[in-house]
Each structure stands twice: as structure tokens, then as C-alpha cells.
PDB file of C-alpha atoms in Angstrom:
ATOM      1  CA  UNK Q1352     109.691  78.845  88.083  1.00  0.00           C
ATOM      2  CA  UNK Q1353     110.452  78.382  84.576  1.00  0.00           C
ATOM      3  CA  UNK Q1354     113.477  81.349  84.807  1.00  0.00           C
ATOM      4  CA  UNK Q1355     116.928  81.793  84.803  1.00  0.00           C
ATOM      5  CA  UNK Q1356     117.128  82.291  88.487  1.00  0.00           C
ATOM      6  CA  UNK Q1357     118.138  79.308  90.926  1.00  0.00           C
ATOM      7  CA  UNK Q1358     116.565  79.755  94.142  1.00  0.00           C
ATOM      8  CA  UNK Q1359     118.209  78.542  97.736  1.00  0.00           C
ATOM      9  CA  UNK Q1360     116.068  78.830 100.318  1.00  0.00           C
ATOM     10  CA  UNK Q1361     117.696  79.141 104.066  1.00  0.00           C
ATOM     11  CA  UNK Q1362     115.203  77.865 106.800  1.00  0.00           C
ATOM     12  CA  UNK Q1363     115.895  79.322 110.095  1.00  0.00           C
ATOM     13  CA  UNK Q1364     114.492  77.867 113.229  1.00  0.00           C
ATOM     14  CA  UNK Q1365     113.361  79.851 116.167  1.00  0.00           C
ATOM     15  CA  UNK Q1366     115.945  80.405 118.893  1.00  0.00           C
ATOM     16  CA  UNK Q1367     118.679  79.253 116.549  1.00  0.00           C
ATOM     17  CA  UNK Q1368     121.918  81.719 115.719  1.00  0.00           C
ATOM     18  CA  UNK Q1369     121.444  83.085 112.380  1.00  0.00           C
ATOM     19  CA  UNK Q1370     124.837  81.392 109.862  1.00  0.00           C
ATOM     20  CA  UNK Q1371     127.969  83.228 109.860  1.00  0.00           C
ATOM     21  CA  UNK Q1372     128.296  82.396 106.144  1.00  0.00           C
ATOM     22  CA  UNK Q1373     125.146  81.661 103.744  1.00  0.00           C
ATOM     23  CA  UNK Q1374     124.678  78.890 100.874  1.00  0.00           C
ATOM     24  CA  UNK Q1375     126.305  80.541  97.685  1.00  0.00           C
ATOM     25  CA  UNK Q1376     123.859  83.656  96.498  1.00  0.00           C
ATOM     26  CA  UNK Q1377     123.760  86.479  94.543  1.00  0.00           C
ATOM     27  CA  UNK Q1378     121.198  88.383  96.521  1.00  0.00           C
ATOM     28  CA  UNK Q1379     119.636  87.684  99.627  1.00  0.00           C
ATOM     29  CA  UNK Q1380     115.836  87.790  99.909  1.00  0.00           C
ATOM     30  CA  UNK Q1381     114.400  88.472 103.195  1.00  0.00           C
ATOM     31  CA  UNK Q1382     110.845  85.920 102.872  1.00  0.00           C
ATOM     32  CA  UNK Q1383     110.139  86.442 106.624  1.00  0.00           C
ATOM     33  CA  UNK Q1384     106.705  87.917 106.922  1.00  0.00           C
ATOM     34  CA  UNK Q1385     105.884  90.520 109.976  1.00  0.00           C
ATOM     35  CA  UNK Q1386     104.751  88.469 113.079  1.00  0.00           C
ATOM     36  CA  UNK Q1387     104.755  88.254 116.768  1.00  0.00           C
ATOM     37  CA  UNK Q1388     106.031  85.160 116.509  1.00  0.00           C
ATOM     38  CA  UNK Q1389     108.783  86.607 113.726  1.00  0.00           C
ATOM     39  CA  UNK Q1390     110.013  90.165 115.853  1.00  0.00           C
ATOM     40  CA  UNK Q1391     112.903  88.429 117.258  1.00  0.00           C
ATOM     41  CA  UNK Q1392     113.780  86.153 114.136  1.00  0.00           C
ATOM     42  CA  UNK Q1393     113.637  89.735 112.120  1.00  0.00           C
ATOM     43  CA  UNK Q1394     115.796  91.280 114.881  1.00  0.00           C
ATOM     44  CA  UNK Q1395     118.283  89.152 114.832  1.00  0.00           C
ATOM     45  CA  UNK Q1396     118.534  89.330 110.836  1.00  0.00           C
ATOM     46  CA  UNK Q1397     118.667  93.119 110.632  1.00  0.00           C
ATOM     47  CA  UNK Q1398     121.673  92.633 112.838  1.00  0.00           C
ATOM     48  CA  UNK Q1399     123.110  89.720 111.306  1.00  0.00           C
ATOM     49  CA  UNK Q1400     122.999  90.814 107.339  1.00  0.00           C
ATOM     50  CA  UNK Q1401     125.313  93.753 107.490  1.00  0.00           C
ATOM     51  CA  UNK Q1402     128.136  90.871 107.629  1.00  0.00           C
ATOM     52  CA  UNK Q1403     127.141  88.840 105.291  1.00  0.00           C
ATOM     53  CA  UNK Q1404     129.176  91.136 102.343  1.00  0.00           C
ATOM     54  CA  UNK Q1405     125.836  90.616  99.603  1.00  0.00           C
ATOM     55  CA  UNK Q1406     123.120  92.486  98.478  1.00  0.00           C
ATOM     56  CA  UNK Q1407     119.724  92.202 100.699  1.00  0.00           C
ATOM     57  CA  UNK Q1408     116.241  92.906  99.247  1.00  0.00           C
ATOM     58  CA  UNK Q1409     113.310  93.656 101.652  1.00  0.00           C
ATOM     59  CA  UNK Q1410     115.451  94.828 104.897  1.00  0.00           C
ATOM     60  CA  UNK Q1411     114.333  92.730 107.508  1.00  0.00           C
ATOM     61  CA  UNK Q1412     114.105  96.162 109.822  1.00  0.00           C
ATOM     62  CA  UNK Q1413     111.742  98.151 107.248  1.00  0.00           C
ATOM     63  CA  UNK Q1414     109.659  94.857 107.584  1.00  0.00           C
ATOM     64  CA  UNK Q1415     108.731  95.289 111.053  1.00  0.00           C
ATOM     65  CA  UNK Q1416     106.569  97.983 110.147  1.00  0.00           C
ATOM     66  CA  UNK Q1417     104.150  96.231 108.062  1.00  0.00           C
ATOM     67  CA  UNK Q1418     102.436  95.241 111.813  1.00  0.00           C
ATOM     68  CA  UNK Q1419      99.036  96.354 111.494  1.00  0.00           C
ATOM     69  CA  UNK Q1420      99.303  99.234 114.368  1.00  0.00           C
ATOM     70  CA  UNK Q1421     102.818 100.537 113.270  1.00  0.00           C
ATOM     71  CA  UNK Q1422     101.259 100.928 109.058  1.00  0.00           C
ATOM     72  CA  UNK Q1423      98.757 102.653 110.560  1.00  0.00           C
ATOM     73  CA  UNK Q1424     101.181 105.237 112.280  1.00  0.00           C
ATOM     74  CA  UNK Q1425     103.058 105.598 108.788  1.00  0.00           C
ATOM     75  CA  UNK Q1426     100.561 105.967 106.364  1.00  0.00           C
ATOM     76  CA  UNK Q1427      98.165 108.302 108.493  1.00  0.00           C
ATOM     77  CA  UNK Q1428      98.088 111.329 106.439  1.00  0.00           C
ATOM     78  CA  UNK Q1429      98.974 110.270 103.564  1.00  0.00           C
ATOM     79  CA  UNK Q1430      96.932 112.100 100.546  1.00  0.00           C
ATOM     80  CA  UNK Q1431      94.385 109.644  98.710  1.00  0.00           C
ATOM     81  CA  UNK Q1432      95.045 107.250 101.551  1.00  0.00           C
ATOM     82  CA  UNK Q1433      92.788 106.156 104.675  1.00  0.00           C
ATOM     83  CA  UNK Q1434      93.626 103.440 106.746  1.00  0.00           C
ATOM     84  CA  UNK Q1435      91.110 102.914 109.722  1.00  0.00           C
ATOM     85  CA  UNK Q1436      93.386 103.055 113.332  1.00  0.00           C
ATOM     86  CA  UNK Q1437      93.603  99.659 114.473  1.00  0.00           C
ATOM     87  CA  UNK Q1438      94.548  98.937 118.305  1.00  0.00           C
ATOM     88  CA  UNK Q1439      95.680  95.713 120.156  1.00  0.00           C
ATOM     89  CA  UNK Q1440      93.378  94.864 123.066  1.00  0.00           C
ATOM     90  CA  UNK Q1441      93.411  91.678 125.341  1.00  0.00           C
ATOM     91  CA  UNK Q1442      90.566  89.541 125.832  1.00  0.00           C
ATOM     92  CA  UNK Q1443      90.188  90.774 129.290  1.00  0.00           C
ATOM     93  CA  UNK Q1444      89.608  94.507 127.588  1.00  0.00           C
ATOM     94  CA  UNK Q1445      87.451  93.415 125.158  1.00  0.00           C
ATOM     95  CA  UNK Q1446      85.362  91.336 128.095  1.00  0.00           C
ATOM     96  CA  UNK Q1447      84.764  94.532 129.835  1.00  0.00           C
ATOM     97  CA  UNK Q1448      83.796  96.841 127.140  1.00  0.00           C
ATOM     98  CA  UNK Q1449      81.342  94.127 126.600  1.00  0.00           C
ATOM     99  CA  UNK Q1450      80.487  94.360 129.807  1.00  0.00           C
ATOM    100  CA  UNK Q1451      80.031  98.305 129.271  1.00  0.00           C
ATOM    101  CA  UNK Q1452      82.852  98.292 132.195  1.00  0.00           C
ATOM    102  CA  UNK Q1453      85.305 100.055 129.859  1.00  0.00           C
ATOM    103  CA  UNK Q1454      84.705 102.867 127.160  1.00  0.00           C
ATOM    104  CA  UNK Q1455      85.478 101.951 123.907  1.00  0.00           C
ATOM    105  CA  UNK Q1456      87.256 104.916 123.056  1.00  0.00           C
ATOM    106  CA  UNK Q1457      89.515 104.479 126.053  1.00  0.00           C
ATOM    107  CA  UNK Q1458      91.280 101.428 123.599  1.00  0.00           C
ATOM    108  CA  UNK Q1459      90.723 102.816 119.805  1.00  0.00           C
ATOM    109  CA  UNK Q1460      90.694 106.435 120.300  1.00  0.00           C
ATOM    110  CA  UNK Q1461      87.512 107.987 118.052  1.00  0.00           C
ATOM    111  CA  UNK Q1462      85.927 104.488 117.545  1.00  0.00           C
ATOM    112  CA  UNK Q1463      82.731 103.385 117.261  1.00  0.00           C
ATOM    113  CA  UNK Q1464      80.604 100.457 116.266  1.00  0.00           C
ATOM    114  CA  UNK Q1465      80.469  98.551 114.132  1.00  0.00           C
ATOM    115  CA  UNK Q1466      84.816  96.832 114.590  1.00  0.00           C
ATOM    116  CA  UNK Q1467      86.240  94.206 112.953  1.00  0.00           C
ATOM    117  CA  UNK Q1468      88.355  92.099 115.575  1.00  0.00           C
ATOM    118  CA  UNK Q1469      90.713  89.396 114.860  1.00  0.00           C
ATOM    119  CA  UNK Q1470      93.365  87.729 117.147  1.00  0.00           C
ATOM    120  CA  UNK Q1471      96.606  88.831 116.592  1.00  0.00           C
ATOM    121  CA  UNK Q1472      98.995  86.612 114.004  1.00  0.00           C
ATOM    122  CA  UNK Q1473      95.485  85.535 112.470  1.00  0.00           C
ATOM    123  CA  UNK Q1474      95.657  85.867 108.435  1.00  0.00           C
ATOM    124  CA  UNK Q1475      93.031  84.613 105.634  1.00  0.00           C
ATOM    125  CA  UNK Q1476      90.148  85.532 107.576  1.00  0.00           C
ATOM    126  CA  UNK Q1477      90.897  83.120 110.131  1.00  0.00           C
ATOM    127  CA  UNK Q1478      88.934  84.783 113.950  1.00  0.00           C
ATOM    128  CA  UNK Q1479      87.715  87.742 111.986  1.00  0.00           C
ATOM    129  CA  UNK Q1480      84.722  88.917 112.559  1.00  0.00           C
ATOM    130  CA  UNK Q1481      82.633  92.412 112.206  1.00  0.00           C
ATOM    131  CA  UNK Q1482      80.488  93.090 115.993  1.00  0.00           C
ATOM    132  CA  UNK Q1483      77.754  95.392 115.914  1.00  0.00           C
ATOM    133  CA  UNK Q1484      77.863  96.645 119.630  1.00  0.00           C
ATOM    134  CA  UNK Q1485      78.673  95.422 123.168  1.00  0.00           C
ATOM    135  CA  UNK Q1486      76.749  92.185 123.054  1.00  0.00           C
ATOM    136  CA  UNK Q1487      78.288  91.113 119.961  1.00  0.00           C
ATOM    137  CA  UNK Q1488      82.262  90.899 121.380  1.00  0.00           C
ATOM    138  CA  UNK Q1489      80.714  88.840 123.919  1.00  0.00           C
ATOM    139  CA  UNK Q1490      79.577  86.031 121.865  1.00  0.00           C
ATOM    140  CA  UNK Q1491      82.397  86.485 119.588  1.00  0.00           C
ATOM    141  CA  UNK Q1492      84.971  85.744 122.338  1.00  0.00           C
ATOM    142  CA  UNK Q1493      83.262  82.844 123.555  1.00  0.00           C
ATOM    143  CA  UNK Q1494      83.978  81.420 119.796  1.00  0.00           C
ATOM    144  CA  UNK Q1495      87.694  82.772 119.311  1.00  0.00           C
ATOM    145  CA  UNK Q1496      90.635  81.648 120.932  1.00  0.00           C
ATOM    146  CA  UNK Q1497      93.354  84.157 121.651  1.00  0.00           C
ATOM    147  CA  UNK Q1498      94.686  86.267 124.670  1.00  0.00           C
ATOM    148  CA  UNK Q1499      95.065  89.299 121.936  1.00  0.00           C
ATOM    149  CA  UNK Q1500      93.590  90.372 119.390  1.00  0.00           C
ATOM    150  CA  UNK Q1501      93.456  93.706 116.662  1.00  0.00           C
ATOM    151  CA  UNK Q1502      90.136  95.707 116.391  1.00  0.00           C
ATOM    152  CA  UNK Q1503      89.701  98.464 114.332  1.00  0.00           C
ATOM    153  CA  UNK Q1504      86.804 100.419 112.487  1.00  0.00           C
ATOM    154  CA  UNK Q1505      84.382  98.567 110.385  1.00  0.00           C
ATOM    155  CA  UNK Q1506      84.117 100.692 107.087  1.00  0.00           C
ATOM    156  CA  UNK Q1507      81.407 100.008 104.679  1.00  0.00           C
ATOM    157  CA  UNK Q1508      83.015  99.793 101.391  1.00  0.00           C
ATOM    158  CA  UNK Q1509      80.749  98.450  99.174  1.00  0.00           C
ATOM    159  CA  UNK Q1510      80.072 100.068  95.350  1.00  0.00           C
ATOM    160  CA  UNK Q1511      76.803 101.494  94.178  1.00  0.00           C
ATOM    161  CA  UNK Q1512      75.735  97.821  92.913  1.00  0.00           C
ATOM    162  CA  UNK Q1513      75.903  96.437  96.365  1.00  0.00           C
ATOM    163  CA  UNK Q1514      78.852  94.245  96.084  1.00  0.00           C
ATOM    164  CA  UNK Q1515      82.597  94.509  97.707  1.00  0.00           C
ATOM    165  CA  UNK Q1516      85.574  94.903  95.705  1.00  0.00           C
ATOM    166  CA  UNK Q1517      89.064  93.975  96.939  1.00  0.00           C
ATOM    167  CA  UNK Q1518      92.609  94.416  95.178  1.00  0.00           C
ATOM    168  CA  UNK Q1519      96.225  92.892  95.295  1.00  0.00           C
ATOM    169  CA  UNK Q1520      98.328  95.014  94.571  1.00  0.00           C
ATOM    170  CA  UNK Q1521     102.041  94.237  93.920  1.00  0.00           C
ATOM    171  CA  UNK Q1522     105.109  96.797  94.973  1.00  0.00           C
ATOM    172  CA  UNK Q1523     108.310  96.444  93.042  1.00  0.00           C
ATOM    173  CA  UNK Q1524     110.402  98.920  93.857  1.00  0.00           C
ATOM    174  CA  UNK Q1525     107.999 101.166  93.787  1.00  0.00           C
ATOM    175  CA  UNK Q1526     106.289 100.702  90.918  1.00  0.00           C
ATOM    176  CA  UNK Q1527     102.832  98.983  91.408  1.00  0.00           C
ATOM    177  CA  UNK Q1528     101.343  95.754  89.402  1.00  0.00           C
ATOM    178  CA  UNK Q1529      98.069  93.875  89.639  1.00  0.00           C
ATOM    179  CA  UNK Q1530      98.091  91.200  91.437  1.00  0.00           C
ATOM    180  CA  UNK Q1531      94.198  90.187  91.812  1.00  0.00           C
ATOM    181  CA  UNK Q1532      90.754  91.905  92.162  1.00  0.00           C
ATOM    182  CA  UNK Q1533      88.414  89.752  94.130  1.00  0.00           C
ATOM    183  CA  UNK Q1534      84.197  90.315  93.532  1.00  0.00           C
ATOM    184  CA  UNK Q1535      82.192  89.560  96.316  1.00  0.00           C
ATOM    185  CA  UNK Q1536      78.415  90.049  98.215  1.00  0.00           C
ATOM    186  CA  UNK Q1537      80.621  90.015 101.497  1.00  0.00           C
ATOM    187  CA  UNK Q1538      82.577  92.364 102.634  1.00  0.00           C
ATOM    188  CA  UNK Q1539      85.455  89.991 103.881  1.00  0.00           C
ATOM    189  CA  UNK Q1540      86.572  88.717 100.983  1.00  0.00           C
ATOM    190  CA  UNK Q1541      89.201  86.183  99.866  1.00  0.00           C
ATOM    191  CA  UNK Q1542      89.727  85.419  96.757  1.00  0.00           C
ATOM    192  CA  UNK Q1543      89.366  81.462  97.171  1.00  0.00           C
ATOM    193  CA  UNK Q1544      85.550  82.531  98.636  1.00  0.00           C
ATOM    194  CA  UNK Q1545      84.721  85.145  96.422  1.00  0.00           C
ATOM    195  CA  UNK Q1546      83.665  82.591  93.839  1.00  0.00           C
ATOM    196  CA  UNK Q1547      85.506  84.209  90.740  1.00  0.00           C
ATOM    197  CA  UNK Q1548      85.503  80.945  89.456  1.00  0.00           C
ATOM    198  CA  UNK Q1549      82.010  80.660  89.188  1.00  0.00           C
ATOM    199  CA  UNK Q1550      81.206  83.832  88.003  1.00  0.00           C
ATOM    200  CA  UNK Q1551      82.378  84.869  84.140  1.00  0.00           C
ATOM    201  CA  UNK Q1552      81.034  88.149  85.210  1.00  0.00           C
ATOM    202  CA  UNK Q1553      83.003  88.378  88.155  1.00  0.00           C
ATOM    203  CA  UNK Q1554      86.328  87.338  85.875  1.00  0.00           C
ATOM    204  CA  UNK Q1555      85.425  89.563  83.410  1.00  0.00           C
ATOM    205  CA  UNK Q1556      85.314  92.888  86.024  1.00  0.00           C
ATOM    206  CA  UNK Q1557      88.763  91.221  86.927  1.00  0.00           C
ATOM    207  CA  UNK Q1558      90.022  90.796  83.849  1.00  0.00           C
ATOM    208  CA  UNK Q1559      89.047  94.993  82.815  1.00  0.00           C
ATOM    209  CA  UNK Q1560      90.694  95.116  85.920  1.00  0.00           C
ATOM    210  CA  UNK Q1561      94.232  93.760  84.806  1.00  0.00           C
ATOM    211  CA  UNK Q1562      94.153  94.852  81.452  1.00  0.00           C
ATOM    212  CA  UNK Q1563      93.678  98.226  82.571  1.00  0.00           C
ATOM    213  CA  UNK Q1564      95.648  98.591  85.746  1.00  0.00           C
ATOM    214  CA  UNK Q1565      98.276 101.197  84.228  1.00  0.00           C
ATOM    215  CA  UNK Q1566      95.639 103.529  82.547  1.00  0.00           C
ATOM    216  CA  UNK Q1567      92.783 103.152  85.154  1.00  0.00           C
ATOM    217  CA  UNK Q1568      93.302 101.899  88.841  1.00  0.00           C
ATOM    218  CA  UNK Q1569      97.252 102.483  88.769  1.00  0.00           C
ATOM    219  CA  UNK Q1570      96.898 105.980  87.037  1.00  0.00           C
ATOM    220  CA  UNK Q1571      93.834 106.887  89.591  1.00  0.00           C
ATOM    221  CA  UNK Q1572      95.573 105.817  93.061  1.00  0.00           C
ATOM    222  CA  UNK Q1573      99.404 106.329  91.657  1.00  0.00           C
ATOM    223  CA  UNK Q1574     100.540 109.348  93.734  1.00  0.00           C
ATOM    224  CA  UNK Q1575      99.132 107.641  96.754  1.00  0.00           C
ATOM    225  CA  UNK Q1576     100.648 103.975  95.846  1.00  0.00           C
ATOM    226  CA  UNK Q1577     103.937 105.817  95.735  1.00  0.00           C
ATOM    227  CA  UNK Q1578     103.562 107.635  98.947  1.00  0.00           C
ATOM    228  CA  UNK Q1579     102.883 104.474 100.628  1.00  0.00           C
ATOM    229  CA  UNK Q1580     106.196 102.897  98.639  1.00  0.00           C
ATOM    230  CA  UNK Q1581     108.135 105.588  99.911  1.00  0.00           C
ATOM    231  CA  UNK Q1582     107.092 105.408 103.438  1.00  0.00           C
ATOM    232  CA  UNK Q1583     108.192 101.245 103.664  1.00  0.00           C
ATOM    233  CA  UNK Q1584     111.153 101.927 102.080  1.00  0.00           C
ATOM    234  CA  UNK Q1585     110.148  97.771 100.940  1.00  0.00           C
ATOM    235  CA  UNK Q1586     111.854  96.495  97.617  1.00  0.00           C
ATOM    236  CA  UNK Q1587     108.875  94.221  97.201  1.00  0.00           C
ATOM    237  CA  UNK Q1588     105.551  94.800  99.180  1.00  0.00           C
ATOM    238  CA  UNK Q1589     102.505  93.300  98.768  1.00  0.00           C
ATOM    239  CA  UNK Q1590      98.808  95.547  99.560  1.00  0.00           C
ATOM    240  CA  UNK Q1591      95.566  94.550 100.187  1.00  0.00           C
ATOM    241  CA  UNK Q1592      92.889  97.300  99.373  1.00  0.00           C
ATOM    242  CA  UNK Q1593      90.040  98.401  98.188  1.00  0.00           C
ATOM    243  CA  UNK Q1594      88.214 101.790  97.637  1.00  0.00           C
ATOM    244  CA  UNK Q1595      86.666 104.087 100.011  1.00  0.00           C
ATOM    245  CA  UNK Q1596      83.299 105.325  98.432  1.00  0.00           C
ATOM    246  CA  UNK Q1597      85.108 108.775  98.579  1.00  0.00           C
ATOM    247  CA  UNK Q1598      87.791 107.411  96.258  1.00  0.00           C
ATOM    248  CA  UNK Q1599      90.460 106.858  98.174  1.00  0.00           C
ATOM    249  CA  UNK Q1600      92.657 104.117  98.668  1.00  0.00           C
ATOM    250  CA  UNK Q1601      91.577 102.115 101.396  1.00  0.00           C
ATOM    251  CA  UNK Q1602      94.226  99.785 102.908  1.00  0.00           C
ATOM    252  CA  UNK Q1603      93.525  96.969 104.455  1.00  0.00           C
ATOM    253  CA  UNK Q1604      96.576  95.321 104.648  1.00  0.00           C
ATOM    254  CA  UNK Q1605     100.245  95.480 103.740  1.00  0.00           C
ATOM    255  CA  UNK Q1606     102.927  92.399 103.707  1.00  0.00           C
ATOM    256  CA  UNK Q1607     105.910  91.092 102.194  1.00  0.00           C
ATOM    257  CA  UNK Q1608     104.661  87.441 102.321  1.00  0.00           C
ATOM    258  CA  UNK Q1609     101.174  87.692 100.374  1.00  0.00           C
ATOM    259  CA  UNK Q1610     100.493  84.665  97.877  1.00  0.00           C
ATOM    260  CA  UNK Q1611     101.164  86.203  94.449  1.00  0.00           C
ATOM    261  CA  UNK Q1612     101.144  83.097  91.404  1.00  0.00           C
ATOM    262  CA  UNK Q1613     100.008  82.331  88.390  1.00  0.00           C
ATOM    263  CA  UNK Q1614      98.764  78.749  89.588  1.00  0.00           C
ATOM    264  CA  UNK Q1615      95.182  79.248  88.475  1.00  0.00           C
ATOM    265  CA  UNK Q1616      93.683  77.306  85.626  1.00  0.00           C
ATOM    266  CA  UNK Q1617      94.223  78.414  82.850  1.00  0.00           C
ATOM    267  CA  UNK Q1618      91.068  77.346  80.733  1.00  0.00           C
ATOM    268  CA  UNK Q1619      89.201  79.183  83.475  1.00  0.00           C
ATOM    269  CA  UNK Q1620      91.636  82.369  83.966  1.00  0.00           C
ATOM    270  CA  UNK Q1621      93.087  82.371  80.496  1.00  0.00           C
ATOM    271  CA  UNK Q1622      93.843  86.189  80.728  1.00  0.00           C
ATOM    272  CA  UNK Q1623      95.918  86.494  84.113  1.00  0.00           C
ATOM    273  CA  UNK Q1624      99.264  84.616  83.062  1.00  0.00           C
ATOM    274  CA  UNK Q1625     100.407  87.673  81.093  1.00  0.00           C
ATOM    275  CA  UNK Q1626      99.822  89.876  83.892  1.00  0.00           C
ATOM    276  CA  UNK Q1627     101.144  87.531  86.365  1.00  0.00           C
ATOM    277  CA  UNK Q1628     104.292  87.114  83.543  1.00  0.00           C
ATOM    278  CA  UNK Q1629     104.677  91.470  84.209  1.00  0.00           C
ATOM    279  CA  UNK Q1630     105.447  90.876  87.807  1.00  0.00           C
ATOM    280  CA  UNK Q1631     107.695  87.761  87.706  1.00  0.00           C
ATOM    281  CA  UNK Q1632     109.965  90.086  85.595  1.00  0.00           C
ATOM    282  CA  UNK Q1633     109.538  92.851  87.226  1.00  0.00           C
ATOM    283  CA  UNK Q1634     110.642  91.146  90.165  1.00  0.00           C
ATOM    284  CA  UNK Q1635     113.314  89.589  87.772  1.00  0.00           C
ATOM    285  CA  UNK Q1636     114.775  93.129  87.083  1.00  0.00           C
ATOM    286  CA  UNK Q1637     114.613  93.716  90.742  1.00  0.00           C
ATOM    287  CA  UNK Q1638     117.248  91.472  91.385  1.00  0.00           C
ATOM    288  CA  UNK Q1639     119.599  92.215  88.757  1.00  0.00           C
ATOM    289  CA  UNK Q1640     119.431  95.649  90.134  1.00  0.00           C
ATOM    290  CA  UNK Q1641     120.070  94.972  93.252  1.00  0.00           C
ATOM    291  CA  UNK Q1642     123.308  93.491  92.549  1.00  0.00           C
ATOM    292  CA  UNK Q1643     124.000  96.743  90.285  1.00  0.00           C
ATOM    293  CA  UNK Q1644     123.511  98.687  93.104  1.00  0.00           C
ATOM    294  CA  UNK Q1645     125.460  97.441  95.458  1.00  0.00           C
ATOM    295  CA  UNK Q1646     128.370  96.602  93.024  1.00  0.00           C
ATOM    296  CA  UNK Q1647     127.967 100.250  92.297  1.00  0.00           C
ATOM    297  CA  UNK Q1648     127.815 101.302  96.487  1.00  0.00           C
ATOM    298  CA  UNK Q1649     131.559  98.854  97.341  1.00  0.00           C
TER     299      UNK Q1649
END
């Protein structure tokens, strides 16, 4: 938007042989987002864009490990970073450790209650849910659809004044931008619920927030947001997060396909365009290198 870069976008259908020979481009973009439903589609692109002679940013193999289970097996470790385990269970598993039929540790090794559960492919908070013991999976799967679903370890992360803080954070080859900081009483929190537009309190944490990313939040969590860089190996990547009351960098989630835009209003959010404005340029120069690189690799 509003740039010197013409976009083409390439919709591939499911089942379909990926082109022999792409719309005219520069640089490819891989804007396929981790997914059951996306493992072949990615498959089939990691194999298809070594022939396509062009630059590719966001490899569509490195993006297959942004699955919840398999970030969990990279970033474990990982100095200034916890990540709670998450397992995939079926609904049958889940009905009998409700039924006290099967161990809970036997399917998340070290767990305990309280879990947050979600089906699997779910996103915005869509099935999620945090059970307090046995009883509780058995009312939540008599609301939730799904044959599979993710559960990991419910961690409290709230600050000393009681309320829940959670942070986009923006990857650009490897260097990290604010994205958002959502304020909220609940610990799931989405940015469209946390009622930051309601709240010139709220805006104004977020706004300390963006203004001092590079000094504060950036500078505190920087060896670890590089680490986790590193391990993707992800020209853009896109973290959800918040912080552990140790400190740390708690990840909640990590994706190439988050919603990152400058489309609030402006009378309202009158301090986020320029920060928004660091990104789109960053992501600008990402490009442009791109090209330089592999100009520079033929």
C-alpha cells in the first residue's frame, strides 16, 4: 500500500500442480501460513521453487516448523526463552483422562492442571479454553468440535497490577519491530477484545510500549529474539508473547501469516502509523535484499 512495490498474488488451490512458470516477479513471497490443512500445499512448494530461477523469501520448508509441537522442539533451551510443551491429543484421549482412565502425563509429559486446549488449525481464540482438572475437559468437549486438538500448560502470566500483557512482535530478518501490545483483565487476549480502544490508559502503556521498543522491550529480550530468529531460519516471522513473571520471554505463538497493519484509526491510535511505517520498510529493504543476494549467489 501506498509503495513502490506492485504486488501479484498467486492463489493455489488444494490438490492442484503448483505452475511451471509464475506471473512476472522479482521475488517470490511464500504467504502460506503453517497448517494441517497447508503440509502438503508447503510440500509441494519447497519442491517446486528451486525451478522457478528467482529469489524466495520465507522458505516454504523452514515454515513447517512454526507448528505449535515442532517450535516447541526448537526453541526448548533457548536462554531467556520458555515455551510451555504443547502435545496433540484426540478427543478420545482427552475423554479418558477425563474419565481419570488415562494419566495425564502419559500425553504432555510433566503436565499438570490447569491446560489450555484448543482444536488443532483453530486461531484467534476460536475452541480455546483454560480447564482446571478432569471434570473441566469433559464439559469443554461437549462444547468444541474437533477430532484433535493441542493442550499444553496453563501459565499464569499476569503483572503485579493484576492484568495480562501480550506482544506482537515482528521478525525481519532478524531484526525485531513492534508490532502491538495488547492490555487486558484476561489472560487470552486479542487485541480486537482487549478493549485498547476504550481505554487511553491502555493506549498509552502501548504507546510507551512502541516508542520504546529498541531501548526497553527489544534491548531486554534481544539475545533471546535473535536466538529464536536464528533457529527459523524465517526472513519474516511474526511472535506472539508475553513475559514470564521471571522475565523471560514467553512464547505463545510463532507464524508467518499474523495480521500486521496500520488500519487502525487514526484519531484514536494517532501514534502507531510511524511504527507501523518502521516495519513496512523494513520489510521494504527485505526485498531489495533479497534480490541482492541472490544476484550476488548466480
Amino acid at each position: 500500500e501506498d509503495s513502490d512495490i506492485a504486488l501479484r498474488m498467486l492463489y493455489l488451490l488444494p490438490g492442484e500442480p503448483i505452475p511451471r512458470e509464475l506471473p512476472g516477479h522479482d521475488v517470490v513471497f511464500i504467504a502460506v501460513s503453517q497448517s494441517d490443512r497447508t503440509r502438503a500445499l508447503l510440500e509441494q512448494l519447497a519442491a517446486a521453487a528451486p525451478t522457478w530461477g528467482s529469489p524466495v523469501v520465507n522458505r516454504p520448508e523452514r515454515i513447517t516448523n512454526t507448528s505449535r509441537t515442532r517450535a516447541y522442539e526448537l526453541l526448548k533451551g533457548i536462554a531467556g526463552v520458555f515455551m510451555p510443551p504443547t502435545a496433540r491429543a484426540s478427543r478420545a484421549e482427552l475423554e479418558q483422562i477425563a474419565a481419570a482412565a488415562l494419566p495425564l502425563v502419559d500425553v504432555l509429559g510433566g503436565a499438570a492442571f490447569p491446560l489450555i486446549v484448543r482444536p488443532v488449525d483453530s486461531h484467534a481464540g476460536h475452541g480455546l479454553a483454560k480447564v482446571d482438572g478432569a471434570a473441566d475437559i469433559e464439559a469443554y468437549l461437549r462444547a468444541t468440535a474437533g477430532d484433535e486438538f493441542f493442550i499444553s500448560r496453563f501459565i499464569d502470566y499476569r503483572g503485579e497490577d493484576g492484568l495480562f500483557r501480550k506482544y506482537r512482535i515482528v521478525l525481519i530478518d532478524g531484526v525485531a519491530y513492534a508490532g502491538h501490545m495488547g492490555v487486558s483483565e484476561h489472560w487470552m487476549i486479542h487485541y480486537l477484545n482487549a478493549g485498547m480502544a476504550h481505554s487511553a490508559a491502555k493506549r498509552a502503556e502501548e504507546e510507551a510500549f512502541m516508542q520504546g521498543f529498541e531501548t526497553r522491550f527489544g534491548r531486554r529480550h534481544g539475545d533471546a529474539l535473535r536466538l529464536v530468529a536464528e533457529r527459523f531460519g524465517l526472513d519474516y516471522l511474526v511472535l506472539d508473547c508475553g513475559e514470564t513473571r521471571d522475565g523471560e520471554l514467553l512464547l505463545f505463538e510463532v507464524c508467518t501469516g499474523a495480521v500486521v497493519h496500520a488500519m487502525d484509526p487514526v484519531d484514536i491510535f494517532p501514534y502507531k502509523r510511524p511504527h507501523m511505517t518502521k516495519v513496512f520498510t523494513a520489510f521494504r529493504a527485505l526485498l531489495a535484499r533479497a534480490m541482492r543476494r541472490y544476484a550476488a549467489a548466480a
